[in-house]
Short mmCIF file of C-alpha atoms in Angstrom, two decimals:
data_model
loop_
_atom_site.label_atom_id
_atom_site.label_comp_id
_atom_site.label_asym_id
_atom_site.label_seq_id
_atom_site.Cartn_x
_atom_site.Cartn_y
_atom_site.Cartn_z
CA UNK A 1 36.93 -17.38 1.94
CA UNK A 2 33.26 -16.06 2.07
CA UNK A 3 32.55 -13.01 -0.01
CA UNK A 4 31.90 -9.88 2.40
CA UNK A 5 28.24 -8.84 2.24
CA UNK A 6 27.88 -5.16 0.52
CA UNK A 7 24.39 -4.38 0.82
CA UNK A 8 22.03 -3.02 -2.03
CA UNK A 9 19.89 -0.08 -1.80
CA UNK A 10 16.43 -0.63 -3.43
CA UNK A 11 13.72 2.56 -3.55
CA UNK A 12 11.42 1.56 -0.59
CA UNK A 13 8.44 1.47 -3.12
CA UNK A 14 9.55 -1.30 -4.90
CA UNK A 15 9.63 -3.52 -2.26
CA UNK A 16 5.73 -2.60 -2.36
CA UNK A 17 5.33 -3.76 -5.84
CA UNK A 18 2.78 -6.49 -6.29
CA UNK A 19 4.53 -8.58 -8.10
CA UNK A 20 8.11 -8.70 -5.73
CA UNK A 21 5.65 -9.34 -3.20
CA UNK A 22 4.14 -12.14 -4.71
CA UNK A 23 7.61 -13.30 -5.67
CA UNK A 24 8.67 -12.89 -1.95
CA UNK A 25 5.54 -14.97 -0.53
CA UNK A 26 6.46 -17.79 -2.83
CA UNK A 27 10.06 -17.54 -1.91
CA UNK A 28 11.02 -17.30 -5.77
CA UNK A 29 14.71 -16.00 -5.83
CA UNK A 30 15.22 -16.14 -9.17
CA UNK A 31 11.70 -13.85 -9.46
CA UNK A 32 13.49 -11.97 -6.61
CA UNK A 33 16.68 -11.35 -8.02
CA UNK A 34 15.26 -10.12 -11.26
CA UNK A 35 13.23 -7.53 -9.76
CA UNK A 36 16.31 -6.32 -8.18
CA UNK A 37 17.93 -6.17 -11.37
CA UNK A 38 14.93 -3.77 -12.84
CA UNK A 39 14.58 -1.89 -10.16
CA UNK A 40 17.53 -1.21 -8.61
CA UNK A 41 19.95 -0.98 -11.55
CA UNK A 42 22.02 -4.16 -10.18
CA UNK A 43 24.38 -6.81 -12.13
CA UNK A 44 24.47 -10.26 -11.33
CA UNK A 45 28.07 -9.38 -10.38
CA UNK A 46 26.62 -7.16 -7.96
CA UNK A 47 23.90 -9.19 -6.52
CA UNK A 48 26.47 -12.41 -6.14
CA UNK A 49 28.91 -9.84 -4.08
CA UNK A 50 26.39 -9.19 -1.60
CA UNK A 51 24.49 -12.04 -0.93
CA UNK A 52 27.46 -13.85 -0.81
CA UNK A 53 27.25 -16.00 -4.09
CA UNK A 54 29.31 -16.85 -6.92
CA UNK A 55 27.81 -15.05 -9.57
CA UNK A 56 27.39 -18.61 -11.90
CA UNK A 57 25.05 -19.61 -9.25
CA UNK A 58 23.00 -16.73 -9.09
CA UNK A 59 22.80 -16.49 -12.53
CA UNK A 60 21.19 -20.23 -12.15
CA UNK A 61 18.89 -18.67 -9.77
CA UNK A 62 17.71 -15.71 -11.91
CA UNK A 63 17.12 -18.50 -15.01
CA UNK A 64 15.34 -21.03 -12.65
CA UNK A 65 18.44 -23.79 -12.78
CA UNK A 66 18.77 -24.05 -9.03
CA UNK A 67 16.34 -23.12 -6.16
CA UNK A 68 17.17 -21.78 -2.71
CA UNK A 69 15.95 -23.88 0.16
CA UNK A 70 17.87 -23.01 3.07
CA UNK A 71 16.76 -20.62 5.61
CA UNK A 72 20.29 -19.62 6.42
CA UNK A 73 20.35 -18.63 2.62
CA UNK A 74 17.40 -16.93 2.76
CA UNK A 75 18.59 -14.69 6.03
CA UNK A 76 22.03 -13.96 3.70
CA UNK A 77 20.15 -12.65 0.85
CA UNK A 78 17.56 -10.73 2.95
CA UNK A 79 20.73 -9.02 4.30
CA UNK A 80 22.44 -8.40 1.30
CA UNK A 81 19.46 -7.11 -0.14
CA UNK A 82 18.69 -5.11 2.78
CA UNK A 83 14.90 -6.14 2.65
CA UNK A 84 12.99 -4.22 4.92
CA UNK A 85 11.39 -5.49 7.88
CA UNK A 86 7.98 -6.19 5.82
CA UNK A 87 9.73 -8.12 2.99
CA UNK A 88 11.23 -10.30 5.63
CA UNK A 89 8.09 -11.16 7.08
CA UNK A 90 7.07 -12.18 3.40
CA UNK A 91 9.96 -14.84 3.07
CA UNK A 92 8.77 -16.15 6.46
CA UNK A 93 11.93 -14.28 8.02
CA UNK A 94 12.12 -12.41 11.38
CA UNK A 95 12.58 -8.76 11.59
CA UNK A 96 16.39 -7.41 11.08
CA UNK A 97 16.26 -6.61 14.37
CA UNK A 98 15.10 -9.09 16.35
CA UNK A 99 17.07 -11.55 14.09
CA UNK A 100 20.74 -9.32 14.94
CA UNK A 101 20.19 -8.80 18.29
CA UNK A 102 17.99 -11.46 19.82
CA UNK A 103 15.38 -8.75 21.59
CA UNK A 104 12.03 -8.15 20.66
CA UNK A 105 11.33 -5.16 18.70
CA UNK A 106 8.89 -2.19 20.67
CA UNK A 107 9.03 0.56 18.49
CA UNK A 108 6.72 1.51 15.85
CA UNK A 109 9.38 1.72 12.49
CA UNK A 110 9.82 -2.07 13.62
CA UNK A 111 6.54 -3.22 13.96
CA UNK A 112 5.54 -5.87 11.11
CA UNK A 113 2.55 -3.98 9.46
CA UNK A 114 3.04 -0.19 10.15
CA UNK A 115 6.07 0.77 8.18
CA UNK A 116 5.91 4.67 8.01
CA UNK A 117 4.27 7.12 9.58
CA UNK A 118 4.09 10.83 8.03
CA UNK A 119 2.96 14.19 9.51
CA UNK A 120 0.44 14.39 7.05
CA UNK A 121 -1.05 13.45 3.88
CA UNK A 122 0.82 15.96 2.16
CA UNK A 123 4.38 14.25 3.42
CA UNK A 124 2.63 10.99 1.74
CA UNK A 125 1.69 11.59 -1.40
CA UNK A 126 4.69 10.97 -3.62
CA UNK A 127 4.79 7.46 -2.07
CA UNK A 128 1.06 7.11 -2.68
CA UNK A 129 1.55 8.37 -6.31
CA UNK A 130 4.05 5.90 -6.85
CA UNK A 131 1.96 2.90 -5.72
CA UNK A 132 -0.97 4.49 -7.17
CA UNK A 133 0.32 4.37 -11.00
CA UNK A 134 0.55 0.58 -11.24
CA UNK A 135 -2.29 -0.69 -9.20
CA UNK A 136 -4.69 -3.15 -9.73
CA UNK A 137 -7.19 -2.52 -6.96
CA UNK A 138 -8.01 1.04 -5.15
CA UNK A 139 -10.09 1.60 -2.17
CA UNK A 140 -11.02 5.54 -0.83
CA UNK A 141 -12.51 5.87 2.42
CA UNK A 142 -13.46 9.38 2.59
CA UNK A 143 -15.82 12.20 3.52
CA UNK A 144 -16.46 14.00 0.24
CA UNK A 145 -13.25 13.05 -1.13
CA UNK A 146 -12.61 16.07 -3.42
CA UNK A 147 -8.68 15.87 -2.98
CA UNK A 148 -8.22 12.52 -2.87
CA UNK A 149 -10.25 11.29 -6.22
CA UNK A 150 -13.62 13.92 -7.15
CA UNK A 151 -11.16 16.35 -9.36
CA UNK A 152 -9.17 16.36 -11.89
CA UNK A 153 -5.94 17.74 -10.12
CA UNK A 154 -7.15 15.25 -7.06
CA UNK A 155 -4.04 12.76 -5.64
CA UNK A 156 -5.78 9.66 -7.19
CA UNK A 157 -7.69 10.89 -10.13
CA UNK A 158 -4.70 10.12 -12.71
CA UNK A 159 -4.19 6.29 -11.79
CA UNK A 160 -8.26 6.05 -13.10
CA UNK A 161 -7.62 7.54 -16.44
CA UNK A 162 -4.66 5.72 -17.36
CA UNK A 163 -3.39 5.89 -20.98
CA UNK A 164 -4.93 3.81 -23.66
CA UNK A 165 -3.41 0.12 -23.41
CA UNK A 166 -2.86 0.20 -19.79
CA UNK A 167 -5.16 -1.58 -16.92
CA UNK A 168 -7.14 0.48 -15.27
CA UNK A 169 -8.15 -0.68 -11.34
CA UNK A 170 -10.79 -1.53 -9.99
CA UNK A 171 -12.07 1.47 -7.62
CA UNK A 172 -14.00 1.64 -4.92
CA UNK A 173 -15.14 4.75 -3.38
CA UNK A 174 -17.26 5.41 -0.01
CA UNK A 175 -18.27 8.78 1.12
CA UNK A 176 -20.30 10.43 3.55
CA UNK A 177 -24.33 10.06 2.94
CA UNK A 178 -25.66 13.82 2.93
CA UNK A 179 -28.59 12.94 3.98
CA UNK A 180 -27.01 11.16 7.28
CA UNK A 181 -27.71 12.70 10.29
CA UNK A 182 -24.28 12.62 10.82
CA UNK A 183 -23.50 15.46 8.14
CA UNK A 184 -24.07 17.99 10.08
CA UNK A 185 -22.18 17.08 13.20
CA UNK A 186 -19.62 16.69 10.79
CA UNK A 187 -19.85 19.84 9.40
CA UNK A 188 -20.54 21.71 12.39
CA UNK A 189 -16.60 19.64 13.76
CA UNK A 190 -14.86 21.55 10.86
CA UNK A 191 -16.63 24.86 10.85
CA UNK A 192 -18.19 24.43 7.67
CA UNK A 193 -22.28 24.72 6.73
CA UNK A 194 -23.64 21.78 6.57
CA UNK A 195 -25.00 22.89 3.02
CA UNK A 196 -21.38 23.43 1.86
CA UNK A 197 -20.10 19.83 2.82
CA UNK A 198 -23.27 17.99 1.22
CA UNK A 199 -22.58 20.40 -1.88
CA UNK A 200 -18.74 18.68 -2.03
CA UNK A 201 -19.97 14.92 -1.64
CA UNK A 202 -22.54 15.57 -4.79
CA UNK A 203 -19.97 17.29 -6.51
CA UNK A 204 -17.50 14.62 -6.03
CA UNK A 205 -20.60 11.63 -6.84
CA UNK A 206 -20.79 14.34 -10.27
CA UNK A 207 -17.32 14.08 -11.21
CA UNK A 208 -16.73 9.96 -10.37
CA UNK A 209 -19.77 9.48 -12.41
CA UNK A 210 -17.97 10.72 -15.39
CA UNK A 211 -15.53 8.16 -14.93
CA UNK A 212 -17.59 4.81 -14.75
CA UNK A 213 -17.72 4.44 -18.47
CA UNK A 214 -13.74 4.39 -19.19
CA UNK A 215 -12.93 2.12 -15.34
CA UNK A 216 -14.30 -0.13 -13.36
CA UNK A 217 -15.45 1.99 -10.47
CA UNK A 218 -17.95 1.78 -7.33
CA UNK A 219 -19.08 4.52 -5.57
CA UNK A 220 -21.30 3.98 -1.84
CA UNK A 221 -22.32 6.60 0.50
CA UNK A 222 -22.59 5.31 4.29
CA UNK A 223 -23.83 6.80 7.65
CA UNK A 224 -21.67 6.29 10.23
CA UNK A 225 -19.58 9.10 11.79
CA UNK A 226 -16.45 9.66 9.73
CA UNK A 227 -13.23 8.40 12.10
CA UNK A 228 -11.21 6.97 9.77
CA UNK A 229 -9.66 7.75 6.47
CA UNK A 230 -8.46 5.43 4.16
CA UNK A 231 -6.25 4.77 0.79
CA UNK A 232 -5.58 1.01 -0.01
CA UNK A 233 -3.44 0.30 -3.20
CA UNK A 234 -3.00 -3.62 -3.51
CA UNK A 235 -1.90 -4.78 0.34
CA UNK A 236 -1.10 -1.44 1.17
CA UNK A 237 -2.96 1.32 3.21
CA UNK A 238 -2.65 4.85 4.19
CA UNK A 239 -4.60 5.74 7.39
CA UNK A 240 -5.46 8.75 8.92
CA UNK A 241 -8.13 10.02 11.00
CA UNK A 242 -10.96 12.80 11.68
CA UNK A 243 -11.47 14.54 14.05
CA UNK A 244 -12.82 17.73 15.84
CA UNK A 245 -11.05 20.62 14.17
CA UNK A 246 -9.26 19.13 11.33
CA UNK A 247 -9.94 17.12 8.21
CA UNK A 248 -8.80 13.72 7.66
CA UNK A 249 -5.22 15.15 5.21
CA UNK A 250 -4.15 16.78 8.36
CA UNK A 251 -4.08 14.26 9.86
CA UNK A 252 -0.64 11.90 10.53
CA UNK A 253 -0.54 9.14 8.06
CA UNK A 254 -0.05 5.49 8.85
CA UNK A 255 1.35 3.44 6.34
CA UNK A 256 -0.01 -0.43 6.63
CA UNK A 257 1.33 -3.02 4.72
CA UNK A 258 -0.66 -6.60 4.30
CA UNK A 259 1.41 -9.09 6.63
CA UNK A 260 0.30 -12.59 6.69
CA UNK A 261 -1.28 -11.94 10.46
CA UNK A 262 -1.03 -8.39 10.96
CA UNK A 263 -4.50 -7.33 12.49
CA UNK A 264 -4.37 -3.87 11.54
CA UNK A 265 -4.55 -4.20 7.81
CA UNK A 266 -7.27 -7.27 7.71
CA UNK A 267 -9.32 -5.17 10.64
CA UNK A 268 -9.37 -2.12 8.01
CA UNK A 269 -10.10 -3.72 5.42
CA UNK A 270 -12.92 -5.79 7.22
CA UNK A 271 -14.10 -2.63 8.19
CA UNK A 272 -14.22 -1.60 4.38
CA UNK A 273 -15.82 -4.38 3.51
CA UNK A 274 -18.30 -4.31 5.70
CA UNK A 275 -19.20 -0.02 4.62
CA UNK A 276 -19.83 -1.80 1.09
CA UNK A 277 -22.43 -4.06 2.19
CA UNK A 278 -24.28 -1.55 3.97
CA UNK A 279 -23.71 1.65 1.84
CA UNK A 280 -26.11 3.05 -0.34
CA UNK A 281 -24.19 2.69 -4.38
CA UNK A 282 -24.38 5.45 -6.44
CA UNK A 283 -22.17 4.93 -8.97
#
């Protein structure tokens, strides 16, 4: 008689992980299984009961002995393992939902790429802490960028100065040129003097330039009128947005995970890409 599946409960974050990503692209159980072991505290006792194993053969798994082929397997274990939607998609799954109940999924929480949304940046940054300690690559889309990376009580400023013996990532920074145009309308949308908001994107230029000897770090100023706001750490982003009256941490957050065809992620980081070539580096 079939084992009843009793789900597992791993932190959302380390689904996020790099590396259980990469193990989940290359369907790699046995990579799979061990990150579940790490990071969510389970025996191979455990794991067997609820993906619906014997425990000798996922211990075969976990020490590369047998492989797992079937797709039927791999729905089991994304159940048992309650992947999120996201992970699914990695394994080359459909989402829980449309899988369970045969409809096709509307709503935003269900939607492939965007897998959170949070009032503000505020209600985000724990999660963006978390992702931000182990990264290996970290974009900032900003305007001056002050409480995101220029300080040293900023949300990202820790995950450059990482203790001795630990990678550092590579960073890449854009702000807001001061001498754009564009400043001032900026300004003037926030109530602030257009003196005061060039004063915070050379202050935060100052204080990244102290960093470039001990990380690999970029930092371009473009021209464009600031919309969007970004955070990408690895394949995944944190969006938000300016506009008239508030600054871009008041704004909701999007959280946008890389999905092999999402178009939101790929058109932001296009978009990114594209900011680079054109900006003016000054770090």
């Amino acid at each position: 008689m079939p084992t009843a599946l009793v789900p597992i409960e791993l932190p959302e974050w380390a689904w996020q992980r790099a590396e259980v990503r990469e193990a989940l692209r290359e369907r790699d159980m046995g990579a799979v299984f061990r990150h579940v072991q790490q990071y969510g505290g389970a025996s191979q006792a455990r794991i067997a009961t609820a993906v619906a194993m014997t425990q000798a053969r996922v211990n075969e798994v976990i020490n590369g002995r047998r492989e797992i082929t079937r797709l039927d397997v791999f729905e089991r274990v994304a159940d048992g393992l309650n992947m999120p939607d996201d992970a699914r998609h990695l394994l080359g799954l459909a989402s829980a939902r449309d899988s369970r109940s045969g409809e096709r999924a509307f709503d935003l929480a269900a939607f492939p790429e965007v897998v959170r949304v949070y009032a503000t940046q505020a209600a985000a940054s724990e999660d963006i802490r978390q992702l931000a300690v182990s990264a290996h690559e970290l974009d900032v889309l900003a305007v001056r960028g002050l409480g995101l990376i220029g300080l040293k009580d900023s949300l990202l400023r820790s995950s450059l100065t990482r203790p001795e013996g630990h990678r550092t990532p590579r960073a890449r920074v854009l702000l807001l040129d001061p001498e754009s145009p564009v400043l001032a309308v900026r300004a003037a949308e926030i109530g602030e003097s257009a003196a005061s908001l060039t004063g915070g994107v050379m202050l935060a230029e100052a204080r990244l330039r102290e960093l470039s000897n001990v990380c690999d770090l970029q930092v371009y100023r473009y021209r464009m009128h600031p919309t969007w706001r970004i955070i990408r750490l690895d394949g995944t982003m944190f969006v938000s947005a300016f506009d008239v009256g508030w600054e871009g941490h008041e704004s909701a957050t999007y959280k946008v995970m890389e999905t092999p065809h999402g178009p939101l992620y790929r058109g932001f980081q296009r978009m990114f890409a594209s900011m680079v070539e054109t900006g003016i580096r000054t770090v």
